[in-house]
Coordinates of C-alpha atoms in Angstrom, one line a residue:
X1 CA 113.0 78.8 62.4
X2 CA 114.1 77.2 65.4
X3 CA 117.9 78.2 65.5
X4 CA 118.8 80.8 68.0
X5 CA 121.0 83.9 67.4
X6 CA 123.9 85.6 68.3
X7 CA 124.8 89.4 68.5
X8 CA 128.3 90.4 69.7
X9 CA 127.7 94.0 70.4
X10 CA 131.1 96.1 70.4
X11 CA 132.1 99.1 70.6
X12 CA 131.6 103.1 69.0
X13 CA 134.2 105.8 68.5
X14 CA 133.8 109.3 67.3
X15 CA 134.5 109.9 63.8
X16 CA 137.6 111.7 65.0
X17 CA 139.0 108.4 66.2
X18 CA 137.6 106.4 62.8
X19 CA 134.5 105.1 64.4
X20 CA 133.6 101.9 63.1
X21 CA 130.9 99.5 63.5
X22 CA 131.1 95.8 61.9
X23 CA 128.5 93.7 61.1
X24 CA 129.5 89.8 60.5
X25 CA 127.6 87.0 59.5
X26 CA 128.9 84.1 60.7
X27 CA 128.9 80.7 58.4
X28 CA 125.8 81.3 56.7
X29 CA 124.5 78.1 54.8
X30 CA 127.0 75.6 56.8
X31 CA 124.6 73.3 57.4
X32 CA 123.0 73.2 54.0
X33 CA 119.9 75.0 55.6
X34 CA 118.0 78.8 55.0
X35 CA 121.1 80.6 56.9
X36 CA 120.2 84.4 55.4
X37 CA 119.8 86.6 57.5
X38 CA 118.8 90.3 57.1
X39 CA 119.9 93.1 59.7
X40 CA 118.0 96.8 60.1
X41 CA 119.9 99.1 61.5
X42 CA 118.4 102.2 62.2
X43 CA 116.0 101.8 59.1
X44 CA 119.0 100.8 57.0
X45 CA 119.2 97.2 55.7
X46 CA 122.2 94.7 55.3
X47 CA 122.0 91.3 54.1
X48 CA 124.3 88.5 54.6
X49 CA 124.5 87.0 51.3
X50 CA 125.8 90.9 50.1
X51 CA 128.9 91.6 52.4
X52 CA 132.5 91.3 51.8
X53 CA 133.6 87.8 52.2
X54 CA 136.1 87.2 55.3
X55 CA 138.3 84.6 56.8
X56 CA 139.6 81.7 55.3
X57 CA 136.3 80.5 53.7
X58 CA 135.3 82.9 50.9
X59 CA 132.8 80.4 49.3
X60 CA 129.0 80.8 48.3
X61 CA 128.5 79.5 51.8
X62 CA 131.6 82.1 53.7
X63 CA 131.2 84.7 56.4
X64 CA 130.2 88.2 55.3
X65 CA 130.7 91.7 56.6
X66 CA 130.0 95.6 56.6
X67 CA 132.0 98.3 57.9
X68 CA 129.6 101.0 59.2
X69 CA 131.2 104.2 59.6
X70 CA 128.1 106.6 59.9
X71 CA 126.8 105.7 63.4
X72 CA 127.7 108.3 66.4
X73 CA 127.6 107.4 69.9
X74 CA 124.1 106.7 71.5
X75 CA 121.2 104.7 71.5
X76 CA 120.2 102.7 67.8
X77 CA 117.6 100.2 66.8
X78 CA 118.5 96.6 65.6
X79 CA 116.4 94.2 64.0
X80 CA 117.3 90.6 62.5
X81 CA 115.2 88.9 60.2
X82 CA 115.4 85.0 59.8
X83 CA 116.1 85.7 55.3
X84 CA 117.1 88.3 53.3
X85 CA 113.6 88.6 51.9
X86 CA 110.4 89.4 54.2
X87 CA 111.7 86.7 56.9
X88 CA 110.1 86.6 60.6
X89 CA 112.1 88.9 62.9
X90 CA 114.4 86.9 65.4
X91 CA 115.4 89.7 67.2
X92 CA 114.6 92.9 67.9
X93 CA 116.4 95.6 70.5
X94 CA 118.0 98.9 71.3
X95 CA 121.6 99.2 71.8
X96 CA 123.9 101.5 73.2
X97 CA 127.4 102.4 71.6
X98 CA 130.0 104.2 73.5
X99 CA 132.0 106.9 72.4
X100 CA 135.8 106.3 72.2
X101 CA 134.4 102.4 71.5
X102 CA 134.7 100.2 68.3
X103 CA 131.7 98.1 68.2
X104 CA 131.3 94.6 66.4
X105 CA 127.6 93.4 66.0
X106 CA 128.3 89.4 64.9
X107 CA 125.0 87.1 63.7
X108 CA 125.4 83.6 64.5
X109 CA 122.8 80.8 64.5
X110 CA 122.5 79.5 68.0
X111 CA 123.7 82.3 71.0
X112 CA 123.5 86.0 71.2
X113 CA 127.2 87.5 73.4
X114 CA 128.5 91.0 73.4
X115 CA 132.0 92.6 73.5
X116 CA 133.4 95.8 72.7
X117 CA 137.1 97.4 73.3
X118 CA 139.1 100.6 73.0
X119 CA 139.5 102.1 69.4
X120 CA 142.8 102.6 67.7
X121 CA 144.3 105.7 69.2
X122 CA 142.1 105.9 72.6
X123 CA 142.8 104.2 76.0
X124 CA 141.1 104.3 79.2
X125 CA 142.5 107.3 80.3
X126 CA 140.6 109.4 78.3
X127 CA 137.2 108.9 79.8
X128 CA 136.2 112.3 81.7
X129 CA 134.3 111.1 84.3
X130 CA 137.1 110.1 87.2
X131 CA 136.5 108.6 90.4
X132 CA 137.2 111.4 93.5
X133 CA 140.4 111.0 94.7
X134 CA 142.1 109.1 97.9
X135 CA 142.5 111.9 100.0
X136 CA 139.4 114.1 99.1
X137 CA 137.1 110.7 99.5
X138 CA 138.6 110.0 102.9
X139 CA 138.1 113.6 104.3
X140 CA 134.2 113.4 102.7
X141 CA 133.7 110.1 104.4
X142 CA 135.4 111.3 107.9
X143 CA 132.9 114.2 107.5
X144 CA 129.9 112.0 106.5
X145 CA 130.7 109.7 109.9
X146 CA 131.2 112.4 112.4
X147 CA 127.4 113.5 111.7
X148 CA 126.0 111.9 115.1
X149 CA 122.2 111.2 113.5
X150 CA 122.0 109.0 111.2
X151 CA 119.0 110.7 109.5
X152 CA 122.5 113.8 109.0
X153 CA 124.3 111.4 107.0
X154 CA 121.5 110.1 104.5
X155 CA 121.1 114.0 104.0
X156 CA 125.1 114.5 103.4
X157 CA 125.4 111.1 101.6
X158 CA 122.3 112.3 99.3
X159 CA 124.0 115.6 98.5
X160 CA 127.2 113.9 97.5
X161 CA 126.3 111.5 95.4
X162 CA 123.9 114.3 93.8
X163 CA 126.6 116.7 92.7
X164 CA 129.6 116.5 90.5
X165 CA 131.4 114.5 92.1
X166 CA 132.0 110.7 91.0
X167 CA 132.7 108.1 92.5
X168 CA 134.1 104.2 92.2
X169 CA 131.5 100.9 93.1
X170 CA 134.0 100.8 96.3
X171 CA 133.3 104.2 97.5
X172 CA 130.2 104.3 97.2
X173 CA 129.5 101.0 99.1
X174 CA 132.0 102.8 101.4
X175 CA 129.4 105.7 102.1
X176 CA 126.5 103.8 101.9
X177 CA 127.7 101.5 105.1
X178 CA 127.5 104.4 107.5
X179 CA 123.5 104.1 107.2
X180 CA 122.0 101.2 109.4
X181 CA 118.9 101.8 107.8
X182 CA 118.1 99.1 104.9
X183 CA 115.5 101.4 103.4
X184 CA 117.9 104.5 103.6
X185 CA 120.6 102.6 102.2
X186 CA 118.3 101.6 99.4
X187 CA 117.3 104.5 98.0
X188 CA 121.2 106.0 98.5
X189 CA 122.3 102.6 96.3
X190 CA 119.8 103.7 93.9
X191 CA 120.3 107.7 93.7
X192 CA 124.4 106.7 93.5
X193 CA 124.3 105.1 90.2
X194 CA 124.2 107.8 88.1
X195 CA 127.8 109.3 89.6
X196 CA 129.6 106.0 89.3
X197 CA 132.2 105.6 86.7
X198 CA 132.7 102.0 86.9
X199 CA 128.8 100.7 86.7
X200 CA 130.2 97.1 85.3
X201 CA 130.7 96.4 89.3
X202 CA 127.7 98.0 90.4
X203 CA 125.6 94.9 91.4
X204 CA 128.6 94.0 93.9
X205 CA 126.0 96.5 96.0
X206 CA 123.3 93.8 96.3
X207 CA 125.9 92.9 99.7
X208 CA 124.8 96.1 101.3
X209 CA 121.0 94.6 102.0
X210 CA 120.3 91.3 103.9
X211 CA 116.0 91.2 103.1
X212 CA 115.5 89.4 99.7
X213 CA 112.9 91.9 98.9
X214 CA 115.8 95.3 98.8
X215 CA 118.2 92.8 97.3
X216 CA 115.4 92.4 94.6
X217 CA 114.4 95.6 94.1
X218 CA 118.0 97.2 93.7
X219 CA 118.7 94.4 91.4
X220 CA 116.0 95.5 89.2
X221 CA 116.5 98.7 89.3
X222 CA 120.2 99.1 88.1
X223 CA 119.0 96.4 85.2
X224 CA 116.1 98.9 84.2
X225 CA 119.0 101.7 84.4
X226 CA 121.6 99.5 82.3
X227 CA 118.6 98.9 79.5
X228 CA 118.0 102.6 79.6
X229 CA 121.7 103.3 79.0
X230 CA 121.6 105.5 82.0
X231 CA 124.7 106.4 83.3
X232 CA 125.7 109.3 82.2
X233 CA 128.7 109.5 79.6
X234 CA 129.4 106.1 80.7
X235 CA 126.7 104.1 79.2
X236 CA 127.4 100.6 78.6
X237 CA 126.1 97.9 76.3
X238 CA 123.7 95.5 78.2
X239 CA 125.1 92.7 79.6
X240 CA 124.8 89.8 77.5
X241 CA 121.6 87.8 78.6
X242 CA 121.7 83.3 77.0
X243 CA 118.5 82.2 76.6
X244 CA 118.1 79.1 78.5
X245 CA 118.9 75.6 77.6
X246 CA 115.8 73.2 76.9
X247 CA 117.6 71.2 79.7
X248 CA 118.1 73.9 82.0
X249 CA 114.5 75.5 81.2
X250 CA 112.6 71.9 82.2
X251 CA 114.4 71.2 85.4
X252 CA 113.1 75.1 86.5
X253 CA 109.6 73.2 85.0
X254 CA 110.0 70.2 87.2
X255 CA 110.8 72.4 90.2
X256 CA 107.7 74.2 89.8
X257 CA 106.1 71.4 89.4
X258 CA 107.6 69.6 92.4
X259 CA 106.0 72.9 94.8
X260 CA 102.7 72.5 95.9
X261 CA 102.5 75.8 96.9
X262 CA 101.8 79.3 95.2
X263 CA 104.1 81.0 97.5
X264 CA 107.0 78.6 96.5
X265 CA 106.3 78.6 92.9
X266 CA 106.5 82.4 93.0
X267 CA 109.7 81.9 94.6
X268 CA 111.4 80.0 92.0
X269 CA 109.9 82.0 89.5
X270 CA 111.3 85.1 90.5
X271 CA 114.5 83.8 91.0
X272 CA 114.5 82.2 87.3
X273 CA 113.8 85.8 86.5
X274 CA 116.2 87.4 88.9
X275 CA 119.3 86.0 87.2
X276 CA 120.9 88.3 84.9
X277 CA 122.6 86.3 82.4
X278 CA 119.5 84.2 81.5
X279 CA 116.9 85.1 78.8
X280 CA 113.5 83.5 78.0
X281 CA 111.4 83.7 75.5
X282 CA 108.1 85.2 75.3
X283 CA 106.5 81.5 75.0
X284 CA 108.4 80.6 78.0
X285 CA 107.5 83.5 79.7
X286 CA 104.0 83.2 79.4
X287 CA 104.4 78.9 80.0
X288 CA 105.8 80.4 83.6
X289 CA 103.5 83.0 84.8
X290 CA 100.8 80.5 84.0
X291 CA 101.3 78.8 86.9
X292 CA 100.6 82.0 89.1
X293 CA 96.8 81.9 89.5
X294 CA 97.1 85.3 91.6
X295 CA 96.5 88.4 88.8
X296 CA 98.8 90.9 90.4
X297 CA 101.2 88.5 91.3
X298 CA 101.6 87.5 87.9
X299 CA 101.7 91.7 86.9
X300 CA 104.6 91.9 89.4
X301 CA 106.1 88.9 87.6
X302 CA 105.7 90.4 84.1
X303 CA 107.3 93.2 85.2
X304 CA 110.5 91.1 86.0
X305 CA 110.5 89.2 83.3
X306 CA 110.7 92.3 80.7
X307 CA 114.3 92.6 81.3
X308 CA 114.9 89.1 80.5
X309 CA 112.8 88.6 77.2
X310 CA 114.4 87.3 74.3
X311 CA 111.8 88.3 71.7
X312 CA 110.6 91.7 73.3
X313 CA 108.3 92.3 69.9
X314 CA 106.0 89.5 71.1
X315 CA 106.3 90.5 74.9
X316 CA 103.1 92.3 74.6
X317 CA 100.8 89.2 73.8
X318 CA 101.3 88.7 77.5
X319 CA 98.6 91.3 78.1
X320 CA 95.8 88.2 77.4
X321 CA 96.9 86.8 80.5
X322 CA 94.9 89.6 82.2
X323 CA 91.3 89.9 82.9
X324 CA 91.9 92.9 84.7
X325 CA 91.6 95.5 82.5
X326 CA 94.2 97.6 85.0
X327 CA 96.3 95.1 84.9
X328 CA 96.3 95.3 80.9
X329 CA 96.7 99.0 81.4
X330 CA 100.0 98.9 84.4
X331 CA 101.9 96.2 82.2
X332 CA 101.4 98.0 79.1
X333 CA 102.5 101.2 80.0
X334 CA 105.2 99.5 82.1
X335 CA 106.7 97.8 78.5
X336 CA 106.1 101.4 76.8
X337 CA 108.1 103.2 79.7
X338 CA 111.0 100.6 79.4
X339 CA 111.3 101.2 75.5
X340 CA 109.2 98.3 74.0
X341 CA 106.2 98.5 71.9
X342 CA 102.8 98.2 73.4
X343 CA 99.7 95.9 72.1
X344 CA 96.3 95.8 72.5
X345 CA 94.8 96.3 76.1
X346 CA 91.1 96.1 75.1
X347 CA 88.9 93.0 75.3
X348 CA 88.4 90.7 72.6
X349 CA 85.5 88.8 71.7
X350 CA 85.5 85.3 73.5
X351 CA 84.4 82.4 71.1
X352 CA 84.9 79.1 72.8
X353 CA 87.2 76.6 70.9
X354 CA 85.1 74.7 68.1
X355 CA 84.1 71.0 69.7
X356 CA 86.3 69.7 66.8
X357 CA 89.9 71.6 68.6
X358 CA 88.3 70.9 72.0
X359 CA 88.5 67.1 71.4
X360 CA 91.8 67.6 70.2
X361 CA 93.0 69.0 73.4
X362 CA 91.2 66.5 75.4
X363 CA 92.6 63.8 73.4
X364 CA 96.1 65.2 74.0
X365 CA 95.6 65.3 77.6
X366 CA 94.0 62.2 78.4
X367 CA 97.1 60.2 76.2
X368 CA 98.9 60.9 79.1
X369 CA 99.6 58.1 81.9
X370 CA 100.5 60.3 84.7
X371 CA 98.4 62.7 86.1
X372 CA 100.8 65.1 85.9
X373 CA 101.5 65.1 82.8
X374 CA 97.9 65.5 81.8
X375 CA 97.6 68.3 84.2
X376 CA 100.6 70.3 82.6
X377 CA 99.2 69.8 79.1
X378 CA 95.7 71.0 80.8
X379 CA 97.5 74.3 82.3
X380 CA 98.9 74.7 78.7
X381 CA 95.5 75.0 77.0
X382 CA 94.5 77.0 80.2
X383 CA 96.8 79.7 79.5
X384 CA 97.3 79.8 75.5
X385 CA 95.7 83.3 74.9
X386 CA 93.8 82.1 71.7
X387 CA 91.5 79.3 73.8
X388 CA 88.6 80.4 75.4
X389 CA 86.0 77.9 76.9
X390 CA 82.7 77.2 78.5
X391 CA 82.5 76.6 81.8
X392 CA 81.4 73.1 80.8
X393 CA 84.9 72.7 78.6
X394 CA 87.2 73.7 81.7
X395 CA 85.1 71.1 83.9
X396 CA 86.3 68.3 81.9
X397 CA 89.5 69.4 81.3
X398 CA 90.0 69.8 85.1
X399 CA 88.2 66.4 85.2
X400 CA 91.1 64.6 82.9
X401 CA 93.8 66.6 84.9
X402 CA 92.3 65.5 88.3
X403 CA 92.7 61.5 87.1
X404 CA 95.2 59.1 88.2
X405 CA 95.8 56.2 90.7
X406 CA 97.4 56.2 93.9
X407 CA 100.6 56.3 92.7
X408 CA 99.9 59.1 89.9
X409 CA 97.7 62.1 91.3
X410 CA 97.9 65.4 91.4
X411 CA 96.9 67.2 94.8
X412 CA 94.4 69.5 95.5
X413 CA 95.9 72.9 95.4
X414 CA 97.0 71.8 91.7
X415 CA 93.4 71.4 90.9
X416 CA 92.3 74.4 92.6
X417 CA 95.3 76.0 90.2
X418 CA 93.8 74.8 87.6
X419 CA 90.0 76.1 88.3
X420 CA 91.4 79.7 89.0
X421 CA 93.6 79.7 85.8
X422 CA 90.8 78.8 83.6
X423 CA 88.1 81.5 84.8
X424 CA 89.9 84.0 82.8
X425 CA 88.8 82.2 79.9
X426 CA 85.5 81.4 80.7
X427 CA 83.3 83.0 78.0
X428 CA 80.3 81.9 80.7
X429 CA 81.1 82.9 84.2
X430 CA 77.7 83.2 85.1
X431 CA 77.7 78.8 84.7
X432 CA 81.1 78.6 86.8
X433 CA 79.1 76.8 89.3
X434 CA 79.4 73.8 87.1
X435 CA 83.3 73.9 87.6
X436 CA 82.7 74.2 91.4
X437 CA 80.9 71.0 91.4
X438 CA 83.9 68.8 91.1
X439 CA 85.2 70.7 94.3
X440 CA 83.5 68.5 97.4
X441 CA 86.7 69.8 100.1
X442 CA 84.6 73.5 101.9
X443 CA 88.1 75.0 102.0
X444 CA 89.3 74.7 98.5
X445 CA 85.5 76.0 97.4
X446 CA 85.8 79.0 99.8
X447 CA 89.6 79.2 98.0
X448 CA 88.3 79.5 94.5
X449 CA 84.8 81.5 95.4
X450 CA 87.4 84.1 97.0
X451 CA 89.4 84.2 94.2
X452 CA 86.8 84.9 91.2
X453 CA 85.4 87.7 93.8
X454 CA 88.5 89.4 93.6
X455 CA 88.1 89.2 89.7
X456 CA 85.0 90.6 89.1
X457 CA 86.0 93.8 91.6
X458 CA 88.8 94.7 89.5

């Protein structure tokens, strides 16, 4: 089922405040198609065709909805199946609700959002966690400053932030900028985020550091904390992530494919994956960090991507991507740690494709008129973790990649790429030698000689 879908996630009260949940179904059957949906909530199951009808259209074909009123605040499961029967699962997540909040969980076809607000009978007020106030903060930061070593204020800044107290984005960004230190301030911005009270502002920190590489890794790190729910009694929903348009997703294709260069395709990749209102699938995913031929640089990629996946059920296919059985080993633990579910991290047997599929990928390759074109497709088959070939097979699909004219070729490094990419799948490495042969430039050789010697030391 190719339509996308939406969850609106709202917010949670205690039952003292008539806690509600909702679950709507938005339009089901509007356009004439298999629009059922099924939603498990905690083990318990609600169908669309079975709530009350809503709205203005009360039809066969209306909205539906449940009022939940047995939910207390904390962390849940949610999955969303494409019928009310068996279905394939379309989504599948951990949420937070809030106390104090009224949450709304609406199924759409096509975009996932989230919301929440107040319940009846509670206002902001009533959160206990406040911010320190004016004067106290100003005499805690005057005391911080007048430390003459800067190594005096990590140590006071460090105790602060690790007490009781609590403390606004603002102040905290206001204690932070009396270190110099980037990697001091780092690990303050990080040890801080459990004593804020407004975490919603919390990325306004990534000001603080002027490397890419600390903007990064405090980026990722309050992310990892927000999918956690970690913030104390102040643990809000994740921030909603849209999976990517086809348009938007193709122009980040042609931009990798406009880099000749691994170092500027990791680039854009982590950026892609650095933005935190975009999601990808799993397919995506994988169609991106195929293009990485470095192992651990794709590992560190993975990584990132986790908090972006749209599908985090089929995030752990990902592990074929790794010959490395550490590698298999450090993601899958990594998706365990971050509360997904892990797959298998043994080898598999490795059967070539049957000559029969073979010349159906080489057919679809070589239907291409630019080189390109055939060289994507050739990637594709390169990294789709049911192919494995011989090294004869990956010699003449890097042969149909490396065609062209003049005006239509791909460049070197892109076929180097290419002979990197499909070692992994050799199921013959000791005949590699045959891929080698359509190398005749020394330094792309010595390129890929280096890189299947790192592979066979992991």
């Amino acid at each position: 089922m190719k339509a996308l879908l939406t969850l609106i996630l709202g917010s949670v009260m205690f039952a003292t405040f008539g806690q509600t949940v909702t679950l709507t179904f938005r339009d089901n059957n509007q356009d004439k198609q298999n629009r059922d949906y099924r939603v498990m909530i905690d083990g318990y199951s609600y169908n669309s065709t079975e709530g009350t009808k809503i709205g203005s259209n009360k039809g066969s074909n209306g909205p539906t909805a449940f009022t939940i009123t047995n939910l207390s605040p904390g962390a849940h499961t949610i999955n969303v199946y494409s019928s009310t029967a068996s279905g394939n699962i379309l989504y599948s997540n951990n949420f937070q609700l809030r106390r104090d909040y009224d949450l709304t969980i609406a199924v759409n076809p096509g975009r996932i959002s989230f919301s929440e607000k107040f319940a009846d009978g509670v206002n902001a007020s009533n959160d206990s966690r406040h911010e320190m106030d004016a004067n106290a903060f100003t005499q805690l930061a005057q005391e911080i400053k007048a430390n003459r070593y800067q190594s005096s204020r990590v140590a006071a800044i460090r105790e602060a932030v690790s007490s009781d107290n609590r403390f606004t984005t603002k102040q905290v960004k206001e204690l932070v900028t009396l270190v110099t230190a980037e990697t001091s301030r780092l690990e303050l911005a990080k040890l801080a985020y459990s004593s804020v009270v407004d975490p919603v502002n919390y990325m306004d920190l990534n000001t603080l550091f002027t490397t890419t590489a600390n903007k990064r890794s405090f980026s990722a790190y309050v992310q990892a904390e927000i999918n956690k729910g970690n913030n104390g009694n102040v643990n809000i929903p994740v921030p909603a992530r849209v999976l990517l348009s086809d348009t938007r997703y193709n122009q980040l294709l042609v931009s990798l494919n406009n880099n000749n260069y691994q170092s500027g395709k990791l680039a854009i990749i982590r950026d892609a994956f650095g933005n935190t209102g975009t999601a990808f699938t799993t397919a995506q995913i994988r169609q991106l960090l195929g293009v990485i031929t470095s192992e651990n640089d794709r590992l560190s990629l993975a990584k990132q991507a986790y908090a972006t996946v749209y599908d985090p059920v089929n995030f752990s296919t990902l592990l074929t991507m790794f010959g490395s059985q550490a590698n298999r080993v450090e993601l899958n633990n990594y998706i365990i740690s971050n509360g997904g579910t892990g797959g298998n991290i043994y080898g598999q047997a490795r059967t070539p494709v049957s000559d029969a599929d073979f010349s159906v990928l080489l057919r679809k390759a070589n239907n291409h008129l630019l080189a390109w074109d055939k060289a994507t497709d050739v990637r594709a088959a390169f990294t789709n973790p049911q192919n494995y070939f011989t090294s004869s097979q990956a010699r003449e699909l890097i042969g149909v990649a490396s065609a062209g004219n003049i005006l239509s070729s791909v460049p070197e490094s892109t076929r180097v790429e290419l002979a990197k990419l499909s070692y992994s799948r050799i199921v013959d490495p000791e005949n590699f030698v045959q891929v080698m042969d359509l190398f005749t430039i020394q330094a792309s050789r010595d390129e890929i000689n280096s890189y299947v010697r790192r592979q066979t030391q992991n």
